[in-house]
Amino acid sequence: MQKDRKLIIAGNWKMNKTAAEGLALVNDLKLELANVKEVDIVVCPPFTALCEVSRAILNSNIRLGAQNMSEHSSGAYTGEIAAGMLKEFSVRYVILGHSERRQYQKETDALIAKKALAAHAAAIRPIVCVGETLAERESGQTEKVLDTQVRGSLAGLSKQQMEETILAYEPVWAIGTGKTATAAQAQEAHAFIRKLVGTLFDETVARRVRIQYGGSVKASNARELMGLPDVDGALVGGASLEPRSFADIIKNSI
Ligand code: PEP
């Protein structure tokens, strides 16, 4: 099926790569992916590599994302980074509510919604992550969990802001485990999320919003996953740390 939504594939480097290592990675990616126009390509280095990577991808088809940001614009928040600081490095996207932050930093849907609004206020597109744990899936709670997370994490966004938000469906049991959701599981969850966006916003927003799949995406499963009717890209962890594997995911998705 021909989708009218452009695929968006983002690499989440997590707490990996020094600035020098990040520079080497994007320099390789620039060569590998120079001719790709069909996919929005995003790399999300750690904060400490943003400056170097930002300079390196200037005038390329690779865009910059961050992995988190504060809901506040400035002030006494030791260790936090504000949207305005990210803008200085031409950051266009920010991952919000990744399951690792939900788990280790106890981020809530309400906090993620505040961050999403702060990102939009700075013209940074949030990539809002949702997804169920294995225990939740096995006890039949997947839709209930996704419903709560989607409603809570997107609360207060306007229709326009929602259209410019990227959603990432990342089943927690598939992240970094080598276990990928089956095509049927991924499509079912994505269709559910899109329908919910239609209910919460409207049909046009639901038709336009892009929903990435994340969870052990690699070159060998990218084509099948990206070909699903409601999958509009990928959020890639482990396989985004090597230029060859990230480039192959993108090339296999076209
Ligand atoms: C992620 O961290 O968002 C992710 C999907 O990781 P991996 O691709 O390693 O499963």
Coordinates of C-alpha atoms and ligand atoms in Angstrom, one line a residue:
M1 CA 0.0 0.0 0.0
Q2 CA 1.3 3.4 -0.9
K3 CA 1.4 5.7 2.1
D4 CA 1.3 9.4 1.8
R5 CA 3.2 9.9 5.0
K6 CA 7.0 10.2 4.6
L7 CA 8.9 7.6 6.6
I8 CA 11.0 8.9 9.5
I9 CA 13.8 6.8 10.8
A10 CA 15.7 7.9 13.9
G11 CA 18.7 6.5 15.6
N12 CA 18.7 6.7 19.4
W13 CA 22.3 6.4 20.4
K14 CA 21.4 6.4 24.1
M15 CA 24.4 6.8 26.4
N16 CA 26.9 5.8 23.7
K17 CA 29.4 7.7 21.6
T18 CA 31.8 10.4 22.6
A19 CA 31.7 13.6 20.4
A20 CA 34.7 12.2 18.4
E21 CA 33.0 8.8 17.9
G22 CA 29.7 10.5 17.0
L23 CA 31.5 12.6 14.4
A24 CA 33.0 9.5 12.8
L25 CA 29.6 7.8 12.7
V26 CA 27.8 10.7 11.0
N27 CA 30.6 11.2 8.6
D28 CA 30.1 7.6 7.5
L29 CA 26.3 8.0 7.4
K30 CA 26.6 11.1 5.2
L31 CA 28.5 9.1 2.6
E32 CA 26.2 6.1 2.8
L33 CA 22.9 8.0 2.7
A34 CA 23.8 11.0 0.5
N35 CA 21.2 10.1 -2.1
V36 CA 18.3 9.2 0.1
K37 CA 15.4 11.5 -0.3
E38 CA 12.5 9.2 0.5
V39 CA 13.1 9.1 4.3
D40 CA 13.5 11.7 7.0
I41 CA 16.7 10.6 8.6
V42 CA 17.4 11.7 12.2
V43 CA 20.3 10.9 14.6
C44 CA 19.9 11.5 18.4
P45 CA 23.3 11.6 20.0
P46 CA 23.9 12.3 23.7
F47 CA 23.9 16.0 24.6
T48 CA 27.7 16.1 24.7
A49 CA 28.0 15.2 21.0
L50 CA 25.3 17.5 19.7
C51 CA 27.6 20.4 18.9
E52 CA 30.1 18.3 16.9
V53 CA 27.4 16.3 15.1
S54 CA 25.4 19.4 14.3
R55 CA 28.3 21.0 12.5
A56 CA 29.1 17.7 10.6
I57 CA 25.5 17.3 9.2
L58 CA 25.1 20.9 8.1
N59 CA 24.0 20.9 4.4
S60 CA 23.2 17.1 4.5
N61 CA 20.0 15.1 4.5
I62 CA 20.5 14.1 8.2
R63 CA 18.6 15.9 10.9
L64 CA 19.5 16.3 14.6
G65 CA 17.5 15.0 17.5
A66 CA 18.0 15.0 21.3
Q67 CA 17.1 12.2 23.7
N68 CA 15.4 14.3 26.3
M69 CA 14.8 17.9 27.4
S70 CA 13.4 19.8 30.4
E71 CA 9.8 20.9 30.6
H72 CA 11.2 24.3 31.9
S73 CA 12.7 27.0 29.7
S74 CA 15.4 28.1 32.2
G75 CA 16.2 28.4 35.9
A76 CA 17.4 26.4 38.9
Y77 CA 17.2 22.9 37.5
T78 CA 20.6 21.5 38.0
G79 CA 21.6 19.0 35.3
E80 CA 18.7 19.8 33.0
I81 CA 18.8 21.0 29.4
A82 CA 16.2 23.4 28.0
A83 CA 14.7 23.5 24.5
G84 CA 16.4 26.9 23.8
M85 CA 19.8 25.3 24.4
L86 CA 19.0 22.5 22.0
K87 CA 17.9 25.0 19.4
E88 CA 21.4 26.5 19.5
F89 CA 22.6 23.3 17.8
S90 CA 19.8 23.2 15.3
V91 CA 18.1 20.3 17.1
R92 CA 14.8 19.6 15.2
Y93 CA 13.5 16.6 17.2
V94 CA 13.5 15.4 20.7
I95 CA 12.7 11.9 22.0
L96 CA 10.3 12.1 25.0
G97 CA 9.1 9.5 27.4
H98 CA 11.4 6.7 26.2
S99 CA 10.7 3.6 28.3
E100 CA 14.1 3.8 29.8
R101 CA 13.3 7.2 31.2
R102 CA 9.8 6.1 32.3
Q103 CA 11.5 3.2 34.1
Y104 CA 14.7 4.8 35.6
Q105 CA 13.7 8.4 35.9
K106 CA 10.1 7.7 36.8
E107 CA 8.8 10.0 34.0
T108 CA 5.1 10.2 34.0
D109 CA 2.6 10.8 31.1
A110 CA 1.8 14.2 32.7
L111 CA 5.5 15.2 32.7
I112 CA 6.0 14.0 29.1
A113 CA 3.0 16.1 28.0
K114 CA 4.6 19.2 29.6
K115 CA 7.8 18.5 27.8
A116 CA 6.0 18.0 24.5
L117 CA 4.4 21.4 24.9
A118 CA 7.7 23.0 25.7
A119 CA 9.3 21.3 22.7
H120 CA 6.6 22.6 20.3
A121 CA 6.9 26.1 21.9
A122 CA 10.5 26.0 20.6
A123 CA 9.6 24.5 17.2
I124 CA 11.2 21.2 18.1
R125 CA 9.2 18.1 17.1
P126 CA 8.7 15.6 19.9
I127 CA 9.0 11.9 19.3
V128 CA 6.7 10.6 22.0
C129 CA 7.3 7.0 23.0
V130 CA 4.6 4.6 24.3
G131 CA 4.6 0.9 24.7
E132 CA 3.6 -2.0 27.0
T133 CA 5.8 -4.3 29.1
L134 CA 5.7 -8.1 28.6
A135 CA 3.7 -8.6 31.7
E136 CA 1.1 -6.0 30.5
R137 CA 0.9 -7.7 27.1
E138 CA 0.6 -11.2 28.6
S139 CA -2.2 -10.1 30.9
G140 CA -4.1 -8.6 28.0
Q141 CA -3.5 -5.0 29.0
T142 CA -1.8 -3.7 25.9
E143 CA -4.6 -1.5 24.6
K144 CA -5.4 -0.2 28.0
V145 CA -1.8 0.8 28.6
L146 CA -1.4 2.4 25.2
D147 CA -4.7 4.3 25.7
T148 CA -3.5 5.7 29.0
Q149 CA -0.1 6.7 27.7
V150 CA -1.3 8.2 24.5
R151 CA -4.0 10.3 26.2
G152 CA -1.7 11.4 29.0
S153 CA 1.4 12.1 27.0
L154 CA -0.4 14.1 24.4
A155 CA -2.7 16.1 26.7
G156 CA -3.0 19.7 25.8
L157 CA -1.5 19.6 22.3
S158 CA -3.4 21.4 19.6
K159 CA -4.3 19.6 16.4
Q160 CA -1.5 21.4 14.6
Q161 CA 1.0 20.4 17.3
M162 CA -0.3 16.8 17.2
E163 CA 0.3 16.6 13.4
E164 CA 3.8 17.7 14.0
T165 CA 4.4 15.2 16.8
I166 CA 5.9 11.8 16.0
L167 CA 4.6 8.9 18.0
A168 CA 6.9 5.9 18.6
Y169 CA 5.3 2.6 19.5
E170 CA 8.0 0.7 21.4
P171 CA 6.9 -2.5 23.1
V172 CA 9.2 -2.6 26.1
W173 CA 9.8 -6.3 25.8
A174 CA 11.3 -5.7 22.3
I175 CA 13.7 -3.0 23.2
G176 CA 17.3 -4.1 23.1
T177 CA 16.3 -7.7 23.5
G178 CA 16.5 -8.9 19.9
K179 CA 12.8 -9.8 20.1
T180 CA 10.8 -7.9 17.5
A181 CA 7.0 -7.6 17.5
T182 CA 5.5 -9.6 14.7
A183 CA 4.2 -7.7 11.8
A184 CA 0.7 -8.5 13.0
Q185 CA 1.4 -7.3 16.5
A186 CA 3.0 -4.1 15.3
Q187 CA 0.2 -3.3 12.8
E188 CA -2.5 -3.9 15.4
A189 CA -0.9 -1.6 17.9
H190 CA -0.2 1.1 15.3
A191 CA -3.8 1.0 14.0
F192 CA -5.1 1.2 17.6
I193 CA -2.9 4.3 18.3
R194 CA -3.9 6.0 15.0
K195 CA -7.6 5.4 15.7
L196 CA -7.2 6.8 19.2
V197 CA -5.5 9.9 17.8
G198 CA -8.5 10.3 15.5
T199 CA -10.8 10.2 18.6
L200 CA -8.7 12.6 20.6
F201 CA -8.0 15.0 17.8
D202 CA -9.6 14.4 14.4
E203 CA -9.5 12.1 11.4
T204 CA -7.2 14.4 9.4
V205 CA -4.7 14.5 12.2
A206 CA -4.8 10.7 12.5
R207 CA -4.3 10.3 8.8
R208 CA -1.2 12.6 8.8
V209 CA 0.5 11.8 12.1
R210 CA 3.5 9.6 11.8
I211 CA 3.9 6.5 14.1
Q212 CA 7.3 4.9 14.3
Y213 CA 7.9 1.3 15.4
G214 CA 10.8 0.7 17.8
G215 CA 12.2 -2.5 19.3
S216 CA 15.1 -4.5 17.8
V217 CA 14.7 -3.1 14.3
K218 CA 17.5 -4.3 12.1
A219 CA 18.3 -4.4 8.4
S220 CA 16.7 -7.9 8.0
N221 CA 13.3 -6.9 9.5
A222 CA 13.0 -3.3 8.4
R223 CA 11.4 -3.9 5.0
E224 CA 8.5 -5.9 6.4
L225 CA 7.9 -3.6 9.3
M226 CA 8.1 -0.4 7.3
G227 CA 5.8 -1.8 4.7
L228 CA 2.9 -2.2 7.2
P229 CA 0.0 0.2 6.5
D230 CA 0.2 2.1 9.8
V231 CA 4.0 2.0 10.4
D232 CA 5.7 5.2 9.2
G233 CA 9.2 4.8 10.3
A234 CA 11.4 3.4 13.1
L235 CA 13.2 4.4 16.3
V236 CA 16.4 2.4 16.3
G237 CA 18.6 1.8 19.3
G238 CA 21.4 -0.7 19.0
A239 CA 21.5 -1.0 15.2
S240 CA 21.9 2.8 14.9
L241 CA 25.4 2.7 16.5
E242 CA 27.1 1.3 13.4
P243 CA 26.9 3.2 10.1
R244 CA 26.4 0.1 8.0
S245 CA 23.5 -1.4 10.0
F246 CA 21.7 2.0 10.3
A247 CA 22.2 2.8 6.6
D248 CA 21.0 -0.6 5.6
I249 CA 17.8 -0.2 7.7
I250 CA 17.1 3.0 5.8
K251 CA 17.9 1.6 2.4
N252 CA 15.8 -1.5 3.0
S253 CA 12.9 0.6 4.0
I254 CA 12.6 2.5 0.7
Ligands
PEP1 C1 15.1 2.1 21.5 O1 15.9 2.3 22.5 O2 14.3 3.0 21.2 C2 15.2 0.9 20.8 C3 14.2 0.6 20.0 O3 16.3 0.1 21.0 P1 16.7 -1.2 20.1 O4 16.6 -0.9 18.7 O5 18.1 -1.5 20.5 O6 15.7 -2.3 20.5

